[in-house]
CSV table of C-alpha atoms in Angstrom, one decimal:
chain,number,residue,atom,x,y,z
A,1,MET,CA,-9.3,-16.4,-9.3
A,2,SER,CA,-12.5,-16.1,-7.3
A,3,PRO,CA,-14.6,-12.9,-7.7
A,4,SER,CA,-13.7,-11.8,-4.1
A,5,ALA,CA,-10.0,-12.3,-4.7
A,6,GLU,CA,-10.2,-10.4,-8.0
A,7,SER,CA,-12.0,-7.6,-6.2
A,8,GLU,CA,-9.4,-7.5,-3.4
A,9,THR,CA,-6.6,-7.2,-6.0
A,10,ILE,CA,-8.4,-4.3,-7.8
A,11,GLU,CA,-9.3,-2.5,-4.6
A,12,HIS,CA,-5.9,-2.9,-2.8
A,13,LEU,CA,-2.3,-2.9,-3.7
A,14,ASN,CA,-1.3,-6.4,-4.9
A,15,PRO,CA,1.3,-7.8,-2.5
A,16,ILE,CA,3.6,-8.9,-5.4
A,17,ALA,CA,3.4,-5.4,-7.0
A,18,ALA,CA,4.2,-3.9,-3.6
A,19,ARG,CA,7.3,-6.0,-3.1
A,20,MET,CA,8.4,-5.0,-6.6
A,21,MET,CA,7.9,-1.3,-5.8
A,22,LEU,CA,9.7,-1.7,-2.5
A,23,ALA,CA,12.7,-3.4,-4.2
A,24,ALA,CA,13.1,-0.3,-6.4
A,25,PHE,CA,13.3,2.1,-3.4
A,26,PRO,CA,16.5,3.2,-1.7
A,27,GLU,CA,17.3,0.8,1.2
A,28,HIS,CA,16.5,3.4,4.0
A,29,ILE,CA,13.0,4.0,2.5
A,30,ARG,CA,12.3,0.3,2.1
A,31,ALA,CA,13.5,-0.3,5.7
A,32,ALA,CA,11.3,2.5,7.0
A,33,PHE,CA,8.2,0.9,5.3
A,34,GLU,CA,9.1,-2.5,6.8
A,35,ARG,CA,9.7,-1.1,10.3
A,36,ARG,CA,6.4,0.8,10.2
A,37,ALA,CA,4.5,-2.3,9.0
A,38,LYS,CA,6.0,-4.3,11.9
A,39,GLU,CA,5.2,-1.5,14.4
A,40,ILE,CA,1.5,-1.4,13.5
A,41,ASP,CA,1.3,-5.1,12.7
A,42,TYR,CA,0.1,-4.6,9.1
A,43,PRO,CA,1.4,-6.1,5.9
A,44,VAL,CA,3.9,-4.0,4.3
A,45,GLU,CA,1.7,-3.7,1.2
A,46,ALA,CA,-1.0,-2.1,3.3
A,47,VAL,CA,1.4,0.4,4.7
A,48,LEU,CA,2.6,1.3,1.2
A,49,GLU,CA,-1.0,1.6,0.0
A,50,MET,CA,-1.8,3.9,3.0
A,51,ALA,CA,1.2,6.1,2.1
A,52,ILE,CA,0.2,6.4,-1.5
A,53,ALA,CA,-3.5,7.0,-0.7
A,54,GLY,CA,-2.7,9.5,2.0
A,55,PHE,CA,-0.5,11.4,-0.5
A,56,LEU,CA,-3.2,11.6,-3.1
A,57,ASP,CA,-6.1,12.3,-0.6
A,58,GLY,CA,-5.2,13.3,3.0
A,59,GLU,CA,-8.4,11.9,4.3
A,60,SER,CA,-8.1,8.4,2.9
A,61,LEU,CA,-6.6,5.3,4.5
A,62,SER,CA,-6.6,3.0,1.5
A,63,PHE,CA,-7.3,2.9,-2.2
A,64,ILE,CA,-11.0,2.1,-1.4
A,65,ASP,CA,-11.7,5.5,0.0
A,66,CYS,CA,-9.1,7.5,-1.9
A,67,LYS,CA,-10.5,10.3,-4.0
A,68,PRO,CA,-7.4,11.9,-5.6
A,69,ARG,CA,-7.6,15.7,-5.9
A,70,TYR,CA,-5.0,15.8,-8.7
């Protein structure tokens, strides 16, 4: 794995991990993530990352700028 690919995996939600998480969600939640990703033309793992980051830090858009307050 190249250093930039490794950094990308550390800084963002891994696509494989995102798919595993989505598979564990109820169907209506999984479908909502997939619809939202399609609507904004983002990968579903980015939408999931935005949701998690936004929950932990209302001002963040991704894990890179997420500063959890908990």
